[in-house]
CSV table of C-alpha atoms and ligand atoms in Angstrom, one decimal:
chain,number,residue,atom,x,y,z
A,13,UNK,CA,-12.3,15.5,3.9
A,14,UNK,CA,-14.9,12.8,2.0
A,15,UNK,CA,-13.6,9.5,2.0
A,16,UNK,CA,-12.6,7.4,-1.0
A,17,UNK,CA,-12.5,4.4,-0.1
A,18,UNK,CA,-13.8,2.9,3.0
A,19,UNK,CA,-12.7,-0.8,4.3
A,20,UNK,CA,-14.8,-2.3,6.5
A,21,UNK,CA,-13.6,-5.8,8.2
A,22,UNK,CA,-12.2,-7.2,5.1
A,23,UNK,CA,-11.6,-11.1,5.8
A,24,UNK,CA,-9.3,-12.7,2.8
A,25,UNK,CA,-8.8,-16.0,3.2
A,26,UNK,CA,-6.0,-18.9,1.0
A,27,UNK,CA,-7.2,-22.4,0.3
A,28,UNK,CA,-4.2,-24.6,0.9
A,29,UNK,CA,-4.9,-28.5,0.9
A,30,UNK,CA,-7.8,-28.9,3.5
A,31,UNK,CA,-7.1,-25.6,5.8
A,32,UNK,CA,-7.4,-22.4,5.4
A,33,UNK,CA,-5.1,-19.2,6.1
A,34,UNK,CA,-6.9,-16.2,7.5
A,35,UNK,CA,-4.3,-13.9,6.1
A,36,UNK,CA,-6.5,-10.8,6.4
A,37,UNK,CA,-8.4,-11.3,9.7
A,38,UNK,CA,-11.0,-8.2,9.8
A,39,UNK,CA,-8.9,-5.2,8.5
A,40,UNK,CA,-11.0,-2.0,8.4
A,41,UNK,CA,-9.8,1.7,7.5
A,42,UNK,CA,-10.1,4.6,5.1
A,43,UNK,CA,-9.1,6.8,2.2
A,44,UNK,CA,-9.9,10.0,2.0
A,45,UNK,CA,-10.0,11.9,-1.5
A,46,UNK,CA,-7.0,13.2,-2.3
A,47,UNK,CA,-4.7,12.0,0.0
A,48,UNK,CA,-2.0,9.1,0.2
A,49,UNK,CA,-2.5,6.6,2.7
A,50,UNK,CA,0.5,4.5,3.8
A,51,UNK,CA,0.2,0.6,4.1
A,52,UNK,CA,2.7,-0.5,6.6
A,53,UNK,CA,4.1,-3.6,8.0
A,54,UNK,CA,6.7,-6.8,8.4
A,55,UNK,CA,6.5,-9.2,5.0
A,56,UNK,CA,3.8,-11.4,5.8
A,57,UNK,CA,1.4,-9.2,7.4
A,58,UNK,CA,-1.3,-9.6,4.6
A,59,UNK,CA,-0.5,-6.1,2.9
A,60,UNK,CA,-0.5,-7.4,-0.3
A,61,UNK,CA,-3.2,-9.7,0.2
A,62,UNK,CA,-5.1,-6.4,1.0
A,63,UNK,CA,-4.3,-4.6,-2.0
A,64,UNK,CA,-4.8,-7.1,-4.3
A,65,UNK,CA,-8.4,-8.0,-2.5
A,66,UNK,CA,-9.2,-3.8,-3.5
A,67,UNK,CA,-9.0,-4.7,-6.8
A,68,UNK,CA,-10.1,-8.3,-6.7
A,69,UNK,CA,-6.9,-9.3,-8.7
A,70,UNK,CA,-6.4,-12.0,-6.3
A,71,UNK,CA,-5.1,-15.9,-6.3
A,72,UNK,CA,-6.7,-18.7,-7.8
A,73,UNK,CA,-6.6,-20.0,-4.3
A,74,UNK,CA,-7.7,-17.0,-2.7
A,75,UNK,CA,-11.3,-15.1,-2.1
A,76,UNK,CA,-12.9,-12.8,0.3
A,77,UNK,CA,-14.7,-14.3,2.9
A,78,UNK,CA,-16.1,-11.2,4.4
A,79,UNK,CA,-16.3,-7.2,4.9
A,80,UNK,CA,-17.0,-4.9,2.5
A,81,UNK,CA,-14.9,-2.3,0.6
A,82,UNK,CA,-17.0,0.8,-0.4
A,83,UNK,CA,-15.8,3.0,-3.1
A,84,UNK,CA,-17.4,6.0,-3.8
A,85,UNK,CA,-20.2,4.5,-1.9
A,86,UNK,CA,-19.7,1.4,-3.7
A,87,UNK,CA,-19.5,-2.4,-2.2
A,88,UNK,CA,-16.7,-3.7,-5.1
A,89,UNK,CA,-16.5,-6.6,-2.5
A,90,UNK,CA,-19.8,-8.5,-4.1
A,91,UNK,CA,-19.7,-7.0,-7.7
A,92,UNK,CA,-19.9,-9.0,-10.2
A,93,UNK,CA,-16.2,-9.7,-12.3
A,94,UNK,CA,-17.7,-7.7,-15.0
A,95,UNK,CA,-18.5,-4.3,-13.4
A,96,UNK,CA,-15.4,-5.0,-11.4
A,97,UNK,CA,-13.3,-5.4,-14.6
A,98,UNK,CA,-14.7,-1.9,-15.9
A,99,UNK,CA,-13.6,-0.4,-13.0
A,100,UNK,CA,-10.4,-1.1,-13.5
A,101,UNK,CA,-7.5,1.1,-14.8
A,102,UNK,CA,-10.2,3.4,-15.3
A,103,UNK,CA,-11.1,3.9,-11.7
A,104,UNK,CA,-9.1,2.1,-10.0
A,105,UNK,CA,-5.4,1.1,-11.3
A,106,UNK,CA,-2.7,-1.1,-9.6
A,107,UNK,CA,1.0,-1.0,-9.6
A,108,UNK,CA,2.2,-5.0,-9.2
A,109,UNK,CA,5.2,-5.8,-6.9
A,110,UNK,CA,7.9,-5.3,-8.7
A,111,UNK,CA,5.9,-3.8,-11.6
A,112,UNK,CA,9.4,-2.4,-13.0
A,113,UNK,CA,10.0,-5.9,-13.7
A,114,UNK,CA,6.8,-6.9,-15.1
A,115,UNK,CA,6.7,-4.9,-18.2
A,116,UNK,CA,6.6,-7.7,-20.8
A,117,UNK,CA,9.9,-7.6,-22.4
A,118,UNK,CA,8.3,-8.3,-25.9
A,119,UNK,CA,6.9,-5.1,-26.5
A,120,UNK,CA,7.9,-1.7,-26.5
A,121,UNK,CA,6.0,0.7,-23.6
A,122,UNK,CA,4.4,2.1,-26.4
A,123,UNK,CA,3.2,-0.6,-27.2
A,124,UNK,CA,2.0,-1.2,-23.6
A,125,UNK,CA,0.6,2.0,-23.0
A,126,UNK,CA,-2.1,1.2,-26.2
A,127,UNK,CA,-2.6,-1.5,-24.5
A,128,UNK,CA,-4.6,0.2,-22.0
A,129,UNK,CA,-5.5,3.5,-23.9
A,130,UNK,CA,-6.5,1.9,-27.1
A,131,UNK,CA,-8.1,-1.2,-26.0
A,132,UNK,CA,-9.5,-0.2,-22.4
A,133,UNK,CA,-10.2,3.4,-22.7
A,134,UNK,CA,-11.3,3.1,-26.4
A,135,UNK,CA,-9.2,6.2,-27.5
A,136,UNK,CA,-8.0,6.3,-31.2
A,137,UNK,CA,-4.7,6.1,-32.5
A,138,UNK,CA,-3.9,10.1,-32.6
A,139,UNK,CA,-5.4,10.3,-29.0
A,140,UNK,CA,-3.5,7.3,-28.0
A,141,UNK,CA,-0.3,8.8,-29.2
A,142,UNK,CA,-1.1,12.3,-27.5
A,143,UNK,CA,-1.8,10.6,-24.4
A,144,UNK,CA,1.2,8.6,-24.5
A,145,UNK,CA,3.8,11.6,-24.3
A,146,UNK,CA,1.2,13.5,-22.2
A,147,UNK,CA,2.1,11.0,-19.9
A,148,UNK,CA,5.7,10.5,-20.1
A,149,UNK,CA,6.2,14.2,-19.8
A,150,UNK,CA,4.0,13.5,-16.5
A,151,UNK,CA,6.4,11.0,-15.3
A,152,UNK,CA,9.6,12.8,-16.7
A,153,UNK,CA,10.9,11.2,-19.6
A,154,UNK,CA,11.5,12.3,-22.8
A,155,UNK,CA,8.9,11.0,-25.3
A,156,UNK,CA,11.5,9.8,-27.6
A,157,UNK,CA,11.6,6.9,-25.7
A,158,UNK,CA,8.2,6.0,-26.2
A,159,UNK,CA,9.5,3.3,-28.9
A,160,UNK,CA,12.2,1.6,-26.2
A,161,UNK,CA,12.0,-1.6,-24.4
A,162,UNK,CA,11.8,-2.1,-21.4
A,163,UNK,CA,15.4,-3.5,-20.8
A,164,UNK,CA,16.6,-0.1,-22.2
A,165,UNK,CA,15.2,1.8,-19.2
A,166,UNK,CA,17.1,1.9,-15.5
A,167,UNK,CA,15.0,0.6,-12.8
A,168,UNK,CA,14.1,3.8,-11.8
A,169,UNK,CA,13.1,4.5,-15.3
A,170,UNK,CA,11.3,1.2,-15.4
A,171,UNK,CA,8.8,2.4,-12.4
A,172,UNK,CA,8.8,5.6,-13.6
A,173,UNK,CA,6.6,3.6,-16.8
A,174,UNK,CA,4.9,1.9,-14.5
A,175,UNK,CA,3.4,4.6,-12.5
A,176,UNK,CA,2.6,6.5,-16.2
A,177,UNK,CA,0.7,2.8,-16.8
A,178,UNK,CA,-1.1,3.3,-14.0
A,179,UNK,CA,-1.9,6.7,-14.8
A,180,UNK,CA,-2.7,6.1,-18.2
A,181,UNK,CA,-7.2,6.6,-18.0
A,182,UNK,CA,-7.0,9.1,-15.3
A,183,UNK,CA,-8.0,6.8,-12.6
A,184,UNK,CA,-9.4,7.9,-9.0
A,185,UNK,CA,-7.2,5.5,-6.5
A,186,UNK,CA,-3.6,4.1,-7.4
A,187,UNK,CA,-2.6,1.3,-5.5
A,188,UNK,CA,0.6,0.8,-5.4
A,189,UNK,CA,2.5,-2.2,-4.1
A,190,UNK,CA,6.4,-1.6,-2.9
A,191,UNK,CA,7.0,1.0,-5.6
A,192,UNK,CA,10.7,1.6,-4.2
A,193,UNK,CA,11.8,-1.2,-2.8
A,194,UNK,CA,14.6,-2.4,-5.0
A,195,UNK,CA,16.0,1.3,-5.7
A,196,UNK,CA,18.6,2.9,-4.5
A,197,UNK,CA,17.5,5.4,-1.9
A,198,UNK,CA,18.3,8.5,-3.9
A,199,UNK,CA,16.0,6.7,-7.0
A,200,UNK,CA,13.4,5.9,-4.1
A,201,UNK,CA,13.3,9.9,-3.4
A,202,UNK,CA,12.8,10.9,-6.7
A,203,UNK,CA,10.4,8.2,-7.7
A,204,UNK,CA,8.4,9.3,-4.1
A,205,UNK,CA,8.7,12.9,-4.8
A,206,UNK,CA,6.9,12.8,-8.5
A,207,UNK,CA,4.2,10.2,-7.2
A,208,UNK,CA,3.2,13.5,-4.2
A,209,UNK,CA,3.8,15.9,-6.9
A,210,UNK,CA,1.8,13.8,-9.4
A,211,UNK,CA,-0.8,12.9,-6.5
A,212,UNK,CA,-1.4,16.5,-5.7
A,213,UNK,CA,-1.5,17.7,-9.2
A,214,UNK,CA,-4.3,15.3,-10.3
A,215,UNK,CA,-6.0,15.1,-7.0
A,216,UNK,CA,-6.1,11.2,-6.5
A,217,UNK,CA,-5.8,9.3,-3.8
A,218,UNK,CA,-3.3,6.3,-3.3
A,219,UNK,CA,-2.5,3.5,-1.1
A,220,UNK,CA,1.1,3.0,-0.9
A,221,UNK,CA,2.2,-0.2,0.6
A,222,UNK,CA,5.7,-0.8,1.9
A,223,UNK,CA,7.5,-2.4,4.3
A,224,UNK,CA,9.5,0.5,5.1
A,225,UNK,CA,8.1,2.5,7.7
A,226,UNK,CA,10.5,5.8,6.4
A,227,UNK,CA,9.2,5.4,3.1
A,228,UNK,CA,5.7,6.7,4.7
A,229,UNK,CA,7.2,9.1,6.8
A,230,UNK,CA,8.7,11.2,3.6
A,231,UNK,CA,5.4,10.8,1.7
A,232,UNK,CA,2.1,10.0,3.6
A,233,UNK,CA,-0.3,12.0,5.1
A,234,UNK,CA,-1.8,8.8,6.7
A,235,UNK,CA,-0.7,5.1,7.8
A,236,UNK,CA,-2.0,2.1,8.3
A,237,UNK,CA,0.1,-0.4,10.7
A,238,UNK,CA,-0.5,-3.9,10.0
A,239,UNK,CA,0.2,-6.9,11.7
A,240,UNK,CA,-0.7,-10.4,11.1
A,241,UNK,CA,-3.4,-9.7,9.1
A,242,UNK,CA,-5.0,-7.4,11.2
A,243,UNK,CA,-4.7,-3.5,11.8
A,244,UNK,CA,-3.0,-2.4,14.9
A,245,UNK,CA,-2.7,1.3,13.9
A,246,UNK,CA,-3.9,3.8,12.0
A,247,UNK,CA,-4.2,7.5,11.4
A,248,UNK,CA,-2.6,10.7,10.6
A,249,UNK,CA,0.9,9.9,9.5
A,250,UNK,CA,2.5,12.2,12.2
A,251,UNK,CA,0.1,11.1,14.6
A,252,UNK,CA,1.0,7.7,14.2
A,253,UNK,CA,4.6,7.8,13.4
A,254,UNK,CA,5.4,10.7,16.0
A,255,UNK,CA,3.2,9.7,18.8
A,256,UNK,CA,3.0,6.1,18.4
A,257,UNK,CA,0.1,3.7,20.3
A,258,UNK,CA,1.0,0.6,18.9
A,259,UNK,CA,4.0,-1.5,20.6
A,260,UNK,CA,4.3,-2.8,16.8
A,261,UNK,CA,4.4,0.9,15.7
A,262,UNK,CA,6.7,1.7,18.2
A,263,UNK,CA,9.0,-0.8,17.2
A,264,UNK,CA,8.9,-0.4,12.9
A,265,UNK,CA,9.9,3.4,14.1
A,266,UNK,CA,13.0,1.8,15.7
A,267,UNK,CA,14.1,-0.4,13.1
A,268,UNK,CA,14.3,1.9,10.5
A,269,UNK,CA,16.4,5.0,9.3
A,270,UNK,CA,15.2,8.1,8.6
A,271,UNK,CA,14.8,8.7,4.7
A,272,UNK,CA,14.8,12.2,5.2
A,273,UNK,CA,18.2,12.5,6.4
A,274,UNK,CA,21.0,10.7,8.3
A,275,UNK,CA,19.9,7.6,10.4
A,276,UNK,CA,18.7,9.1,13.8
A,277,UNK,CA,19.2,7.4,17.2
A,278,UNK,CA,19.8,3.4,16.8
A,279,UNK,CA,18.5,1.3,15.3
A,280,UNK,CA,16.9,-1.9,17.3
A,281,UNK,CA,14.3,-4.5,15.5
A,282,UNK,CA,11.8,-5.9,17.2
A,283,UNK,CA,12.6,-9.5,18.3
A,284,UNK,CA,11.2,-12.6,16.8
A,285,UNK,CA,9.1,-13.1,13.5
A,286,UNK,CA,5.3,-12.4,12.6
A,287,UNK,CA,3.2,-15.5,13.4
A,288,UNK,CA,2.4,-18.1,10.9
A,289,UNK,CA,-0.8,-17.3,9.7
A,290,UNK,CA,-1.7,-21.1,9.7
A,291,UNK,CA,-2.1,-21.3,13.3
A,292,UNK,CA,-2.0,-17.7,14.3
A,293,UNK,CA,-1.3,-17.1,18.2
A,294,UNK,CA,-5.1,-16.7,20.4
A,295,UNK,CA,-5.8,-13.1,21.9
A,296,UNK,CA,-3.6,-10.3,20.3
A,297,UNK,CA,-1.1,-11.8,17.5
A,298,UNK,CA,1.3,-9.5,18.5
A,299,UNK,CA,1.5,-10.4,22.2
A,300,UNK,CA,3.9,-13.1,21.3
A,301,UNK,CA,6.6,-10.5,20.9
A,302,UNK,CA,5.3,-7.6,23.0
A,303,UNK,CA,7.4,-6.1,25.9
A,304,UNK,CA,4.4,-5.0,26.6
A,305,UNK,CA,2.1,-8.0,27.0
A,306,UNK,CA,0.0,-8.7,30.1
A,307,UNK,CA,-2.1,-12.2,30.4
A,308,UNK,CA,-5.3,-10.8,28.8
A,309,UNK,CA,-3.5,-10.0,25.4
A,310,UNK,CA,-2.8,-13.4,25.2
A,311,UNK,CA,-6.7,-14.8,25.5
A,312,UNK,CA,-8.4,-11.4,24.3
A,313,UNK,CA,-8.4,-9.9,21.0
A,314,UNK,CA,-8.2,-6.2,21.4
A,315,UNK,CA,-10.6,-4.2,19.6
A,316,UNK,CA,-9.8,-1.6,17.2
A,317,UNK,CA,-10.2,1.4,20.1
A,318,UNK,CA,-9.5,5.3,19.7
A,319,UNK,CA,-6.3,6.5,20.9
A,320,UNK,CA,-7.4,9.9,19.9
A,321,UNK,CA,-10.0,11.1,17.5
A,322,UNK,CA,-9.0,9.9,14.0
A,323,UNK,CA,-6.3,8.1,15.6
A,324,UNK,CA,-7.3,4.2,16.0
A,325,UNK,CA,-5.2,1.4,17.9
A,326,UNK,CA,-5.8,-2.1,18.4
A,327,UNK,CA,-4.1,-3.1,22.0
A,328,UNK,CA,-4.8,-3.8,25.6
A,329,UNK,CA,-2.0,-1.9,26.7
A,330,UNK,CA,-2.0,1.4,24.5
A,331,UNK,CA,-2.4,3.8,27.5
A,332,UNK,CA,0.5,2.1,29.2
A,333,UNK,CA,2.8,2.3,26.2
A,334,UNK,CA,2.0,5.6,25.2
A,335,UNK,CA,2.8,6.5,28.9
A,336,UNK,CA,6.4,5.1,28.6
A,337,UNK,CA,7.0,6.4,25.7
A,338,UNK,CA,6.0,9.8,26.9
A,339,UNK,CA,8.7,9.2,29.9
A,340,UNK,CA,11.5,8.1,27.2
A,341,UNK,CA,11.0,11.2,25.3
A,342,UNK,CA,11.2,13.3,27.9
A,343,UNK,CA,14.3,11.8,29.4
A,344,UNK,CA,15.8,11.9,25.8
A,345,UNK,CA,15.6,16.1,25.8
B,401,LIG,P1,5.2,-9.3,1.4
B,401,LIG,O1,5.7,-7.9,1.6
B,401,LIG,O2,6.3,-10.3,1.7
B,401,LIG,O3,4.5,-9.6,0.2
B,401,LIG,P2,2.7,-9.0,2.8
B,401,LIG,O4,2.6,-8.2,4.0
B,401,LIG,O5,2.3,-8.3,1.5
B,401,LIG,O6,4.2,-9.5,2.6
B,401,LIG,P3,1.1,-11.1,1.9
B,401,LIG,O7,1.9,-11.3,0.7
B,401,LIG,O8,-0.3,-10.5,1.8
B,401,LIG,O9,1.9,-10.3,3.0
B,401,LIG,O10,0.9,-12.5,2.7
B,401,LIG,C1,0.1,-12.7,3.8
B,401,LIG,C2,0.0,-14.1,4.2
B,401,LIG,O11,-0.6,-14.9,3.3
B,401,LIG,C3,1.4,-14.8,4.4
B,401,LIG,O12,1.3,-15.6,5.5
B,401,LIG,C4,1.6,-15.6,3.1
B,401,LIG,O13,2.4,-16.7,3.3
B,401,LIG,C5,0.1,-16.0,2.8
B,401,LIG,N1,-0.1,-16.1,1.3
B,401,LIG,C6,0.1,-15.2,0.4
B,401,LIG,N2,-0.2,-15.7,-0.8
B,401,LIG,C7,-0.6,-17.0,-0.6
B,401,LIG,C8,-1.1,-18.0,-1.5
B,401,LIG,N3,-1.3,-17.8,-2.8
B,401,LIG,N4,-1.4,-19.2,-0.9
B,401,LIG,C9,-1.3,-19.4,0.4
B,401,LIG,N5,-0.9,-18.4,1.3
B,401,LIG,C10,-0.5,-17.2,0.8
């Protein structure tokens, strides 16, 4: 498959008073076309800071310090704002953290959706209107609610308008940033299974980022495992969810239940907390809390190594973890 998007040791960097936080460190990985690509990782590990950096809708305080991000071909790294701004929404659109919250209260989604249609994607006022129930049908609501508020929509609802936003000029990538989070998990199933059925029906690609490791398991076809600002995993979804490299990885599997069905197995989360990224731990960031850790994680920074082809892992002790984890299954069955 042709890739999208292609990351390539992205260094994001906050200003705050006279230091700096390096709170994405080097991150590099891809997106094919057509496929939805999992962001994954403790609050804190820089996954927004990554998202936001794709579409350079970033803090005042923040920029990119190095690394490129190729799309289709593309450096959008050292664009100027204005061909950045073009691409936006129309190639690339972005669903905010708790976007069901950030429809402006004012205005009906109508209203909103013209927004984008009328003023970014130039359409006229007939098209504008056709476009608008085009896309509520998309997301599944009646377009006799075009003329509500936001208040008057559930959560779900709300998201629902939010993804149809994002939708709205047909864009290529969709980022989008915790889509689920606050919903109840039969709302987070049906809001997951229209963004795959949507996903597959236009043929984009999107970058899903979530803290919730079962959230990519029931929709991604790949993941990216980040820690600290850095990535520790990444590949096929099954490949990295089933057959884990990572101690991190191996750990996010533990601590969550399965959205699929009933919780399987217990549940244990890793010990300790991710590293503040104002004096971030030397060698591996992760060594701090690994079982697994051996004096050279704790001077060396591991490289980002294949575990298997298309399958990349950033540790020292991968083979060794991989190996016990092998054992556990096998005494599990
Ligand atoms: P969450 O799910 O909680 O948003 P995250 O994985 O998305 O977590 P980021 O929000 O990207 O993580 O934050 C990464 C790091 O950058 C954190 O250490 C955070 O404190 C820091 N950070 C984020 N925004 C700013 C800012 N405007 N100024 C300074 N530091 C910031």
């Amino acid at each position: 498959t042709e890739t999208l998007l292609s990351v390539r040791d992205l260094k994001v960097s906050y200003q705050v008073g006279k230091g700096s936080i390096d709170a994405v460190d080097g991150a590099s990985f891809d997106v094919p076309r057509g496929s939805i690509v999992g962001l994954v990782g403790e609050s804190g590990c820089g996954k927004t800071t990554v998202a936001r950096a794709l579409t350079r809708v970033i803090a005042d305080n923040a920029s990119i310090t190095g690394g490129q991000i190729l799309f289709d071909g593309q450096d959008i790294a050292a664009l100027p704002e204005r061909e950045m701004n073009a691409l936006r929404w129309r190639d690339i659109a972005f669903i905010p953290q708790s976007a069901m919250n950030s429809l402006d209260p004012v205005y009906t989604v109508e209203y909103q959706l013209n927004e984008v249609l009328r003023r970014r994607g130039g359409l006229g006022r007939r098209q504008a209107r056709a476009r608008c129930e085009e896309l509520f049908e998309m997301v599944g609501i009646e377009a006799g609610r075009l003329g509500d508020y936001p208040h008057q929509f559930s959560g779900g609802m709300r998201q629902r308008v939010a993804i149809a936003l994002a939708l709205a000029l047909n864009p290529k990538l969709v980022i989008a940033d915790e889509p689920v989070t606050a919903l109840d998990v039969i709302v987070q199933r049906q809001i997951l299974d229209q963004l795959r059925d949507l996903q597959s029906m236009l043929g984009i690609s999107v970058i899903l980022v979530t803290h919730d490791i079962s959230v990519v398991a029931y929709v991604c076809d790949r993941t990216v495992v980040m820690y600290a600002g850095r990535i520790a995993e990444a590949g096929p979804m099954d490949a990295v969810l089933m057959e884990p490299s990572h101690p991190y990885t191996m750990g996010l599997r533990n601590a969550f239940p399965d959205l699929k069905g009933a919780a399987s197995g217990v549940l244990t989360p890793i010990e300790g907390a991710p590293p503040n990224l104002a004096f971030p731990p030397p060698g591996c960031r992760f060594a701090p809390r690994c079982p697994f850790a051996v004096e050279t994680c704790t001077t060396q920074q591991p490289a980002l190594g294949m575990a298997a082809p298309d399958h990349r892992v950033s540790c020292h002790r991968a083979d060794e973890a991989a190996k016990l984890r092998q054992e556990a299954a096998r005494t599990e069955t």
